[in-house]
XYZ file of C-alpha atoms in Angstrom:
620
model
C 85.808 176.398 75.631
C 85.017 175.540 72.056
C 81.401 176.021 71.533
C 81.204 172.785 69.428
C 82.406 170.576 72.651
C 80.286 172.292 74.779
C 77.145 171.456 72.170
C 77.993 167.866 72.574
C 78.430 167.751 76.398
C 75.346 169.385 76.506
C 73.686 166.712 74.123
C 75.470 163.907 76.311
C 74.169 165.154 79.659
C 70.504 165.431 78.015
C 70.936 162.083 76.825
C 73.484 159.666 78.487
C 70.732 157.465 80.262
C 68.509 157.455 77.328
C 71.293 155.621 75.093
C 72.858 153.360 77.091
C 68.990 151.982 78.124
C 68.623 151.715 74.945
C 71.936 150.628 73.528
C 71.661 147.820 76.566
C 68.080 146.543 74.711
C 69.620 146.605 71.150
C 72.343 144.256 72.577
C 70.037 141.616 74.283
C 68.494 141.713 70.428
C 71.396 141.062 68.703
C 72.465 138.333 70.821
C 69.218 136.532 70.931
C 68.980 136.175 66.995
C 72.678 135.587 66.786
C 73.518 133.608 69.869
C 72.783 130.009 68.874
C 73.167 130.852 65.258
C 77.086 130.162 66.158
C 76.094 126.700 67.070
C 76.062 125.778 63.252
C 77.604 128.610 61.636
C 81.739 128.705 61.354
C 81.341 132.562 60.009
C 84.152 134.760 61.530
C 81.828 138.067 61.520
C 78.985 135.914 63.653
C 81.707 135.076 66.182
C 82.964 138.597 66.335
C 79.386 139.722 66.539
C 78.891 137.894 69.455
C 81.672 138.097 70.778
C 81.504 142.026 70.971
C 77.934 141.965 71.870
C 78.097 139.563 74.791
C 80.832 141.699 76.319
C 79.399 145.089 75.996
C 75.939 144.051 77.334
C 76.816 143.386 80.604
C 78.945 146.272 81.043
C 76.580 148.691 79.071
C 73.881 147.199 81.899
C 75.954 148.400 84.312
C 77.451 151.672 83.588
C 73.226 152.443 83.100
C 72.179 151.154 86.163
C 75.413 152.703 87.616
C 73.874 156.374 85.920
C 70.944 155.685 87.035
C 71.031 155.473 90.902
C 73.472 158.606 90.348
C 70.813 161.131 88.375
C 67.756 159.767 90.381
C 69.726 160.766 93.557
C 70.889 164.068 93.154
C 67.812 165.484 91.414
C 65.104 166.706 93.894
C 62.464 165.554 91.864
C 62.799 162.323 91.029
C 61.476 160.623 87.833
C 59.292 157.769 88.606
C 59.570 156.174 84.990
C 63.006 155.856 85.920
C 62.182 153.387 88.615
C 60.855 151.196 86.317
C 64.667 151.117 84.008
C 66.395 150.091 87.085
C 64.543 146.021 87.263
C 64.355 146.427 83.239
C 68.337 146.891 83.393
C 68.402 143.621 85.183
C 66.486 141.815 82.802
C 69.396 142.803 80.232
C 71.557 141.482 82.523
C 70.112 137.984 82.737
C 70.452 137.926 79.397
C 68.630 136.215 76.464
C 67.624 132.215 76.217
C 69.681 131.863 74.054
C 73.304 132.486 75.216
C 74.590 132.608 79.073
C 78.334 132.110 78.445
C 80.292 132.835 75.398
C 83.110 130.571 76.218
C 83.038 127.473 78.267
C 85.395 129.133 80.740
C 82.524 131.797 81.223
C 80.753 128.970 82.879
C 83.342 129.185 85.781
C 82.728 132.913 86.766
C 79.429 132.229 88.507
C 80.493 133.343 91.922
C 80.943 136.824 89.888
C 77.309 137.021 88.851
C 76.593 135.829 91.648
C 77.944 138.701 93.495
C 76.725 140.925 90.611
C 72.920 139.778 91.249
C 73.440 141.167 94.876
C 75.096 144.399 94.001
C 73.020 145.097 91.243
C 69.520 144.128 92.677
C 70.750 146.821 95.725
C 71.318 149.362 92.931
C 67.748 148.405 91.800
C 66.352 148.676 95.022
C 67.847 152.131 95.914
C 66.814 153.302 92.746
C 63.071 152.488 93.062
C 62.958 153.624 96.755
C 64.268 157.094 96.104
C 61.771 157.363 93.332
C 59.029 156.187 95.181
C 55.893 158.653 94.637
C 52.224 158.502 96.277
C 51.123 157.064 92.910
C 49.680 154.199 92.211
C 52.090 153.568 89.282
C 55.021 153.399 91.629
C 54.003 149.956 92.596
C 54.541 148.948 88.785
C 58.372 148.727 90.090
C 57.924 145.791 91.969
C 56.675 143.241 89.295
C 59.014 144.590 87.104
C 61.957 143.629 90.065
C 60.313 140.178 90.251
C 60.705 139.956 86.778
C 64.679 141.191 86.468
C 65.626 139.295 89.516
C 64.391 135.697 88.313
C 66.072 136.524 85.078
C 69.330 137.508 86.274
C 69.021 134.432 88.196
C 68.642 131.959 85.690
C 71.506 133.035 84.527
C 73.969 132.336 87.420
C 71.845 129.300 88.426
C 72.796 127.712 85.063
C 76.503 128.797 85.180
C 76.873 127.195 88.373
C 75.215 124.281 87.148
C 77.502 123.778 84.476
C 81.092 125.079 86.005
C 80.208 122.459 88.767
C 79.466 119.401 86.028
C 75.444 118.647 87.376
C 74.941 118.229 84.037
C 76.756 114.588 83.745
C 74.607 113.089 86.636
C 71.003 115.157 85.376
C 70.028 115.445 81.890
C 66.518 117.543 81.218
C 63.147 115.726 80.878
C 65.041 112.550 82.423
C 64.304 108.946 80.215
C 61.375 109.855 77.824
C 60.032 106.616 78.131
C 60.793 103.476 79.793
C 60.853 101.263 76.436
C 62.495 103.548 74.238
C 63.494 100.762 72.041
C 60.217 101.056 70.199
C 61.147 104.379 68.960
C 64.571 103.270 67.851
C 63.222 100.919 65.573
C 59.563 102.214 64.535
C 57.325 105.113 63.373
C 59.076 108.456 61.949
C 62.518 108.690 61.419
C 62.827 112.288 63.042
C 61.043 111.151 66.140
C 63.729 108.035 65.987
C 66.556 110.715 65.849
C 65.573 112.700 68.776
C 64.487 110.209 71.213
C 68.317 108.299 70.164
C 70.014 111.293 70.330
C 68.735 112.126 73.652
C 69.106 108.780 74.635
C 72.719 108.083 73.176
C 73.453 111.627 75.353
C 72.588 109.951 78.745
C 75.102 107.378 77.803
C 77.835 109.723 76.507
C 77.309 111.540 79.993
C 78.412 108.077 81.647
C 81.274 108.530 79.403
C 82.678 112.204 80.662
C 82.023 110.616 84.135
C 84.013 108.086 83.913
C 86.630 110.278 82.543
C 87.340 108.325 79.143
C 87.614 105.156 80.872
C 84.396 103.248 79.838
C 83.451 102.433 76.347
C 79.614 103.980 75.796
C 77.256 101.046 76.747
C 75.282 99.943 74.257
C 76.098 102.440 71.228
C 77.124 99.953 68.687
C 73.686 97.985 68.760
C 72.128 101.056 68.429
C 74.354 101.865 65.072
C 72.045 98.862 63.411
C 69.274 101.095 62.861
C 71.387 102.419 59.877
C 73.852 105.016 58.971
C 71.362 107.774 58.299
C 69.692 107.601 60.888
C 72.779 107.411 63.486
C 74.649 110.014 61.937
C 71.789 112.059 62.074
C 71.612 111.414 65.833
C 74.902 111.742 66.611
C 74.899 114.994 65.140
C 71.270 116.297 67.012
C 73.562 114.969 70.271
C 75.731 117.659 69.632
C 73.405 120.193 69.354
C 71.817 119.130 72.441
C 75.268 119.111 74.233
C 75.656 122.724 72.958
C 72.674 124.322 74.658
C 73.358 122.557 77.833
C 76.639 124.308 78.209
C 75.631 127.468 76.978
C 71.662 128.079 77.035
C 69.352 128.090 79.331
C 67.851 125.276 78.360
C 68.716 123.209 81.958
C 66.527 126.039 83.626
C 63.345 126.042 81.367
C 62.748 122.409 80.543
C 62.810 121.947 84.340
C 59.569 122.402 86.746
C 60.744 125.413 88.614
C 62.295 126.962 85.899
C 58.894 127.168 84.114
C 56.769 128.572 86.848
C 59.510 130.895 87.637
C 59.035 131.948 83.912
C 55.396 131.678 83.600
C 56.304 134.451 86.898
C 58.469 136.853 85.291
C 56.248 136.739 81.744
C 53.408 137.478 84.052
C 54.829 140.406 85.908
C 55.954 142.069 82.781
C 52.809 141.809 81.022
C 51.859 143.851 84.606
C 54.084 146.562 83.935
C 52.905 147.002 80.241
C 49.439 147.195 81.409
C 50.755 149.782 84.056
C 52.348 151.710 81.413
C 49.168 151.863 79.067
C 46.926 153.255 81.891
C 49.598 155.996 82.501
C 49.299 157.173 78.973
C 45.382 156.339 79.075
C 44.831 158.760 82.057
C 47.903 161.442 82.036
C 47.139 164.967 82.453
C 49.059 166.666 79.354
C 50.332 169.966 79.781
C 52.301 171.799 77.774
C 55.864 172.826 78.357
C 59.335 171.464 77.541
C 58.670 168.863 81.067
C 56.097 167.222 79.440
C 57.814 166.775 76.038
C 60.639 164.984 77.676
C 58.203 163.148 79.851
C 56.536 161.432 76.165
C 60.140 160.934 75.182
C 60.509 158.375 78.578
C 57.306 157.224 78.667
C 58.195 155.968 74.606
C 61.469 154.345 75.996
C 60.049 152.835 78.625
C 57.387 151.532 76.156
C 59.654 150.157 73.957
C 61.972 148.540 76.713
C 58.842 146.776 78.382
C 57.172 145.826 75.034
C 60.698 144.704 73.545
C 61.510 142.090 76.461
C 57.887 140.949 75.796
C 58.563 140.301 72.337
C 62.146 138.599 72.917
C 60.408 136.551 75.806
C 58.043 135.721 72.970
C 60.435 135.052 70.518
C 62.519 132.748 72.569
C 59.286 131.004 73.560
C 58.989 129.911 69.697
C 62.603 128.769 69.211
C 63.073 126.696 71.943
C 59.329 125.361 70.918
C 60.882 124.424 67.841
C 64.609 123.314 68.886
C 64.969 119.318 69.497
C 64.717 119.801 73.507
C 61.359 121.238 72.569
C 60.319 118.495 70.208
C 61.832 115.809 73.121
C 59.478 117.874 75.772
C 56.445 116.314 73.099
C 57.505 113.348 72.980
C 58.148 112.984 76.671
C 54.388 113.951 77.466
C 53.269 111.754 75.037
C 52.731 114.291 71.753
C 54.126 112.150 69.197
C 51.852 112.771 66.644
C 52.483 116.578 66.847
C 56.285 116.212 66.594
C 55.544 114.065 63.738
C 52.648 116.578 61.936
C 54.958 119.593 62.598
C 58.036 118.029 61.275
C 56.030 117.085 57.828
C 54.068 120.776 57.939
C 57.580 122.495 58.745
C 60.541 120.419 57.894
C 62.588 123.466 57.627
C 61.975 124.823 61.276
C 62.105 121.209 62.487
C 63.481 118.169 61.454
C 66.094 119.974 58.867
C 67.525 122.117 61.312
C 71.686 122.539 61.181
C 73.910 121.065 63.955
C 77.018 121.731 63.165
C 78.714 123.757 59.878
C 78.983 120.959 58.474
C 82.329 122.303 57.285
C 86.370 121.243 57.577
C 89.663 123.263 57.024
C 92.074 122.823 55.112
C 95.436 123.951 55.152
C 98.269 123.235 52.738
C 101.709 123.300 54.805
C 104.030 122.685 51.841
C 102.084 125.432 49.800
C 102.418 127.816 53.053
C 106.287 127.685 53.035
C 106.485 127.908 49.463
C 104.192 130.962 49.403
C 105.764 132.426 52.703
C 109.228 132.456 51.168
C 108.494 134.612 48.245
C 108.676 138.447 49.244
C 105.744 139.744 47.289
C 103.252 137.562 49.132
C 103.061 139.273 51.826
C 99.453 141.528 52.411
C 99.530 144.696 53.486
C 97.580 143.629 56.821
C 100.597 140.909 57.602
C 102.800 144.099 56.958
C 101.224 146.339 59.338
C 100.363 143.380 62.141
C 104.571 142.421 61.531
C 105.722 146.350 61.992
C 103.288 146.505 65.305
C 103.354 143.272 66.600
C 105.898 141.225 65.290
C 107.066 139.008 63.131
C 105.568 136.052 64.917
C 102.050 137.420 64.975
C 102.860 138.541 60.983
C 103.243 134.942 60.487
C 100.113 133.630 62.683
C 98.463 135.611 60.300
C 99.746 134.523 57.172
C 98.833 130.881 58.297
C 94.926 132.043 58.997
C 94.679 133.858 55.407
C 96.488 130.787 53.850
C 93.865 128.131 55.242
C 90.709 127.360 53.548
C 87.553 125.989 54.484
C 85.297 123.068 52.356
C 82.072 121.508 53.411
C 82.690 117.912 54.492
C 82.852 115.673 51.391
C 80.058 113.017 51.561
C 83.687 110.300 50.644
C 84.969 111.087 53.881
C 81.651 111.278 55.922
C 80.989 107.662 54.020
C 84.647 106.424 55.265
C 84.264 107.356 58.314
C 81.354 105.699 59.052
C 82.087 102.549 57.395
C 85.412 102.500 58.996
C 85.365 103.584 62.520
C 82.259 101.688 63.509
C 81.454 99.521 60.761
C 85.142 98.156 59.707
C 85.427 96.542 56.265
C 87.309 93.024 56.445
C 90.294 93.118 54.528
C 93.280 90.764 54.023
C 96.248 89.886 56.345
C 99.015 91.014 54.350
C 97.344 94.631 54.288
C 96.591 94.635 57.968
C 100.519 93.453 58.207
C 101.897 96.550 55.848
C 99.152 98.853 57.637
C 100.767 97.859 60.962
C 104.427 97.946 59.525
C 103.443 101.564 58.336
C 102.291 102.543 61.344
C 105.242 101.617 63.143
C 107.508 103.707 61.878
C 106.519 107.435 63.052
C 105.720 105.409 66.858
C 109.292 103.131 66.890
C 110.861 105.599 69.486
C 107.474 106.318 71.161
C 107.209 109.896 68.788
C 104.565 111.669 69.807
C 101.364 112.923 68.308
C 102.581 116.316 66.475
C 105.236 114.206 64.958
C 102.730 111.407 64.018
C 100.997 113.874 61.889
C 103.703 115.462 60.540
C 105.007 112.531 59.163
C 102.065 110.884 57.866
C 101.211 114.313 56.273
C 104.729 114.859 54.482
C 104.297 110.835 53.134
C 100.728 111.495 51.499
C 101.464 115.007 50.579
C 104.774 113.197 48.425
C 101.918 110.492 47.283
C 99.614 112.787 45.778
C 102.107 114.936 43.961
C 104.197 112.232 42.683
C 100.997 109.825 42.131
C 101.039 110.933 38.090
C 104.947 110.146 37.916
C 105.155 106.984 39.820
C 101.788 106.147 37.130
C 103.508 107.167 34.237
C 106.556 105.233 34.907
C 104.426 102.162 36.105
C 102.869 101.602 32.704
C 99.339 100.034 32.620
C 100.451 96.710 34.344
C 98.158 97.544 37.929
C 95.834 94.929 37.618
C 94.495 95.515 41.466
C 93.478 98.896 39.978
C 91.142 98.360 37.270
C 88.526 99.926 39.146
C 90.179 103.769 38.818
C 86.971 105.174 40.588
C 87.717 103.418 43.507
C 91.537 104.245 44.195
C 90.721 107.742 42.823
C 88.313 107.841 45.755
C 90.646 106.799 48.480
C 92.880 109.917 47.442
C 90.312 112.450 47.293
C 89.684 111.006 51.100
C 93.443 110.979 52.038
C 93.796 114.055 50.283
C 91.061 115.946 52.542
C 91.867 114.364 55.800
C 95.516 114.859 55.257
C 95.326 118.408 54.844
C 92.505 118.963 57.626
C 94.754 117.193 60.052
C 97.448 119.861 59.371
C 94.655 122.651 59.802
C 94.282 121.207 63.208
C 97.918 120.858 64.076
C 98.605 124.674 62.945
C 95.484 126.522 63.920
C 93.709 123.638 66.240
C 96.304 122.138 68.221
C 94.618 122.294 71.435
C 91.983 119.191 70.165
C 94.498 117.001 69.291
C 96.479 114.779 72.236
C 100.173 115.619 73.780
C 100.477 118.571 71.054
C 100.447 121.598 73.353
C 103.683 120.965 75.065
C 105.339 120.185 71.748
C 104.242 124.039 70.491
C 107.202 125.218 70.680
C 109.273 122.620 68.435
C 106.064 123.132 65.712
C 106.814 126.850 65.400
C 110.856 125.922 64.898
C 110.179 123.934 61.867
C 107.747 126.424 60.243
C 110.257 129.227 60.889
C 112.980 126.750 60.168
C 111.142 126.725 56.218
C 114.544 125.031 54.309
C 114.635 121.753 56.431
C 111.210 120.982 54.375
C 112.057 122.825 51.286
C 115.140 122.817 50.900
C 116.210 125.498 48.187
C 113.330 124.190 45.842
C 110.393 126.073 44.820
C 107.912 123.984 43.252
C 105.765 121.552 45.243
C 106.753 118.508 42.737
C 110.506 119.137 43.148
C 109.869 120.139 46.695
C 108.182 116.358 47.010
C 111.015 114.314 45.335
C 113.667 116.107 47.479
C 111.531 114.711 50.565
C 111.244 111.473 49.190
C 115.215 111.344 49.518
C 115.523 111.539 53.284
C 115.180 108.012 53.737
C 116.763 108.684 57.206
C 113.448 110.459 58.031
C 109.955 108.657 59.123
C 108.255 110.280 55.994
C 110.892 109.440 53.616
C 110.463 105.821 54.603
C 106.631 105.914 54.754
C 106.701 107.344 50.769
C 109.094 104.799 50.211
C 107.738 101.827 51.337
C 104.154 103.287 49.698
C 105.886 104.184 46.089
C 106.224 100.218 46.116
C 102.484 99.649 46.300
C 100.048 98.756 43.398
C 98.154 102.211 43.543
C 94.861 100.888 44.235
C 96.425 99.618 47.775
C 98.697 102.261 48.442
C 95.777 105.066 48.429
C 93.648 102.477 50.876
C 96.124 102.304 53.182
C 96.578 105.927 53.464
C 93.467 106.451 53.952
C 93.574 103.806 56.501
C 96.289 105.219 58.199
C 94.688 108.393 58.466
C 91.282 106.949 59.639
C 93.284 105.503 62.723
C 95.278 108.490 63.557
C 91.423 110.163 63.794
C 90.630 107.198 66.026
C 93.796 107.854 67.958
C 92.724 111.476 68.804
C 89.763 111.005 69.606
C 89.144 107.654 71.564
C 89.201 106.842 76.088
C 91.485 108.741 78.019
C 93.850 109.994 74.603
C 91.254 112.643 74.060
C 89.412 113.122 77.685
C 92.195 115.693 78.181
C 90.816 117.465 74.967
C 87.167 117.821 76.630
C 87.470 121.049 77.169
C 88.762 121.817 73.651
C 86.222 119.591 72.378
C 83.405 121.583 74.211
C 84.980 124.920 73.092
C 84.291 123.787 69.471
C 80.425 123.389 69.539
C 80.312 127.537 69.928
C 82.227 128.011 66.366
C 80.193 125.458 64.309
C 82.286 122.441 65.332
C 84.809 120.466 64.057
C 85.082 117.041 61.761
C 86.686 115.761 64.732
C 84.408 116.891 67.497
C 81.767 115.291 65.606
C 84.045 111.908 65.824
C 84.749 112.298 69.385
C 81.624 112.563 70.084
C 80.739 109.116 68.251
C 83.259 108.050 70.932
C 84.589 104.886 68.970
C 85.476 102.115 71.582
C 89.270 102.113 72.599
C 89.816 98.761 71.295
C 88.262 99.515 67.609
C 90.061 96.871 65.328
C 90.984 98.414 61.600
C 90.379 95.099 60.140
């Protein structure tokens, strides 16, 4: 045998256990700095990160308990340090605070853990019992089980809770007060945001219950405290929503949960002290034994001081995460939410909820680009050769679309128009409704919607300085330019964030998934949009002459408009196709989607979902 393989086995057998112990505690550190960061971060490597870490732990746990219960038993003389990894493994397993599923669908698999808690708390068991020693440090195992087991169980206790939807009918720390008005409308304005946003969650919960059927109760009257503020609340709802589904939050902000952590603090604390009057009073000899016995009793050190740290650690963030600043306020400690927000706006009341962020993808650009041969990257090359031209071109569509932080113009029109709608005249609700009509005359469905509208704004916007040039000066409904050049920034963005969705998100909008299929057709199908053209100008006008089509006659019938009007009622048009994805039962069936969102920074239209405009919103 090569004497460089047998080196290594040799290496490996020495010290297998010792690196997946502590490959399993590097793991459980990664994921609790990194597993809410995703809550408000859209960053591909952070969801990868995650992603690979939340994965691994569990099975890294495993395979070392696993290794474990196999060295203790066949060697004669068992290592009672050992005993003390096994209930440590299972505190990996619980996991940190700060993430207990990965994807809502992880939420379902409780019955799993819950099977793994039994199988692995027998490992445990066996494991300390055939390393039990007439020592007084042998009895360090069993706080250190306490400790694992209530972990672990936290863990499944909140996945059931969730996969079984408790949390619509019981929201932690209940009603904070029973006149909550009073904080709605006085005092700080961060206090005002939490105790709405908490409150505003209760009623969204009614919502989900009633499966998109009710209208929230009361959320318009609480949209007179002001945009600011609202927004701001709407946005801390989110957040809130987020570590409900996948923190632990519904555990530790409850009674039991908190004495059954004040438990498993206290028992580890037990074992460190344990471990401190081992070193204190061990006989040292010499010999090789000893030296590897300093090596365990330093990885057993770090294991036991390391959850203490990330128990610590975890304390301070939820202390300073809105539940924690709602637990204040709820035992009466409003002046201290207040005092810490002003000391520590940073850590508090300027914390992120979302990204913040929308994409953006440009479809005509895409076909345009896709057609020429020399585009092409040499990762599509190697992802077409191995996988296909199909997953070639799913790439090509995720390196073409760009991201932009949400332009305060569209945050402002969506606000003013989806729950604070402008008045405007009859003959432009009349063309708004005639527009409308056209992509929904023969009941076309939601993919085709978009497409439509898109194609008409996209021929808009690159025809705009044509149709202006050949218009003269004589628009005297446009004298303010600020204003139409506004409403096509907004159209602009919206137009090309509701492609993003359609190509990359299409499981948040309605009635798109079974339509899929006749999507990919037309992007593989690249002429029928294109034609032979290859600029985006020429590309526009040859659109503009399908008059048979629903965009041809949308451009049409908008090329006709003063300027000024025709960019307001595109962006009108596209405000109500948001409120058409989004509002009662429509986008119920996108819950799941919806709730999928809040662990990769969230989405523009999450965030308007979860406004949850009334079904009957006029855009008037």
């Amino acid at each position: 045998m090569d004497p460089i393989i047998t080196w290594v086995r040799r290496l490996w057998d020495a010290w297998d256990l010792r690196v997946l112990v502590l490959l399993s505690f590097t793991l459980q550190i990664i994921l609790s700095l990194f597993g809410s960061r995703r809550k408000h971060l859209s960053s591909v490597w952070i969801r990868v990160l995650v992603w690979l870490a939340y994965l691994i732990a569990d099975l890294v746990a495993t395979v070392a308990l696993g290794k474990l219960s196999e060295v203790q038993g066949a060697h004669e003389k068992c290592n009672i340090l050992w005993a003390i990894w096994a209930p440590l493994l299972l505190l990996h397993l619980g996991g940190p605070d700060s993430i207990t599923a990965y994807s809502f669908e992880d939420n379902q698999s409780w019955l799993r853990h819950l099977l793994g808690v039994a199988v692995q708390l027998f490992v445990a068991i066996y494991v300390i019992l055939i390393s039990w020693q007439n020592s007084w440090f042998s009895f360090m195992s069993i706080p250190a089980l306490v400790a694992g087991t209530i972990k672990y169980g936290e863990r499944t206790w909140v996945l059931k809770w969730v996969s079984g939807d408790k949390y619509l009918d019981s929201i932690p720390l209940g009603s904070l007060t029973h006149t909550p008005t009073k904080y709605y409308t006085e005092g700080n304005d961060y206090v005002r945001v939490l105790v709405l946003a908490h409150e505003l969650l209760g009623c969204f919960m009614k919502y989900l219950e009633s499966e998109g059927n009710l209208p929230v109760v009361g959320y318009h009257e609480s949209w007179a405290m002001g945009d600011d503020i609202m927004c701001d609340a709407v946005e801390v709802k989110m957040g809130l929503m987020y570590d409900l589904l996948y923190t632990k939050v519904s555990v530790i902000f409850s009674k039991g949960g908190f004495i059954m952590r004040c438990i498993s603090f206290g028992s580890t604390i037990a074992v460190l002290v344990g471990l401190i009057f081992r070193i204190v009073f061990l006989e040292t000899r010499e010999g090789d034994e000893d030296h590897q016995n300093w090596i365990e009793i330093a990885i057993t050190g770090v294991l036991i001081v390391g959850a203490l740290a990330l128990e610590i650690y975890a304390a301070i963030v939820l202390f300073s995460s809105n539940w924690g600043m709602l637990w204040l306020i709820k035992h009466g400690k409003k002046e201290w939410v207040i005092g810490l927000s002003q000391r520590f706006p940073r850590l508090f009341n300027k914390k992120k909820n979302w990204s913040k962020m929308m994409g953006q993808f440009d479809l005509l650009g895409y076909l345009h680009k896709s057609r020429a041969r020399d585009v092409q990257s040499p990762s599509s090359k190697i992802i077409g050769k191995v996988l296909g031209g199909k997953y070639e071109d799913k790439w090509n569509r995720y390196l073409h679309k760009t991201e932009c932080s949400v332009h305060p113009l569209v945050y402002k029109a969506i606000l003013e128009l989806l729950h604070k709608p402008l008045r405007i005249s009859d003959s432009l609700t009349h063309e708004l409704d005639e527009i409308w009509a056209i992509p929904n005359e023969s009941d076309t469905d939601f993919l085709w919607l978009v497409m439509h509208v898109y194609l008409a704004t996209q021929i808009c916007y690159c025809l705009e300085t044509e149709w202006d040039a050949a218009g003269g000066e004589d628009d005297p409904s446009g004298s303010n330019s600020s204003s139409w050049e506004e409403n096509m920034k907004v159209s602009k963005a919206l137009s090309d964030y509701m492609m993003y969705l359609l190509i990359m998100r299409p499981s948040l909008l309605p009635n798109v998934g079974s339509r899929l299929r006749d999507l990919e057709r037309l992007l593989f199908d690249r002429h029928y949009l294109t034609g032979e053209e290859s600029d985006v100008n020429v590309t526009c006008r040859y659109l503009l002459r399908k008059e048979r089509e629903g965009f041809g006659r949308i451009a049409k019938l908008l090329k006709e408009k003063e300027r000024s009007e025709r960019w307001e009622l595109i962006k009108r048009i596209w405000l109500r196709t948001l409120h058409t994805a989004t509002s009662g039962r429509t986008s119920f069936g996108q819950k799941n989607s919806h709730f999928q969102q809040l662990r990769e920074g969230g989405e523009l239209l999450t965030l308007i979902w979860f406004m949850n405009p009334p079904r009957s919103l006029p855009f008037v």
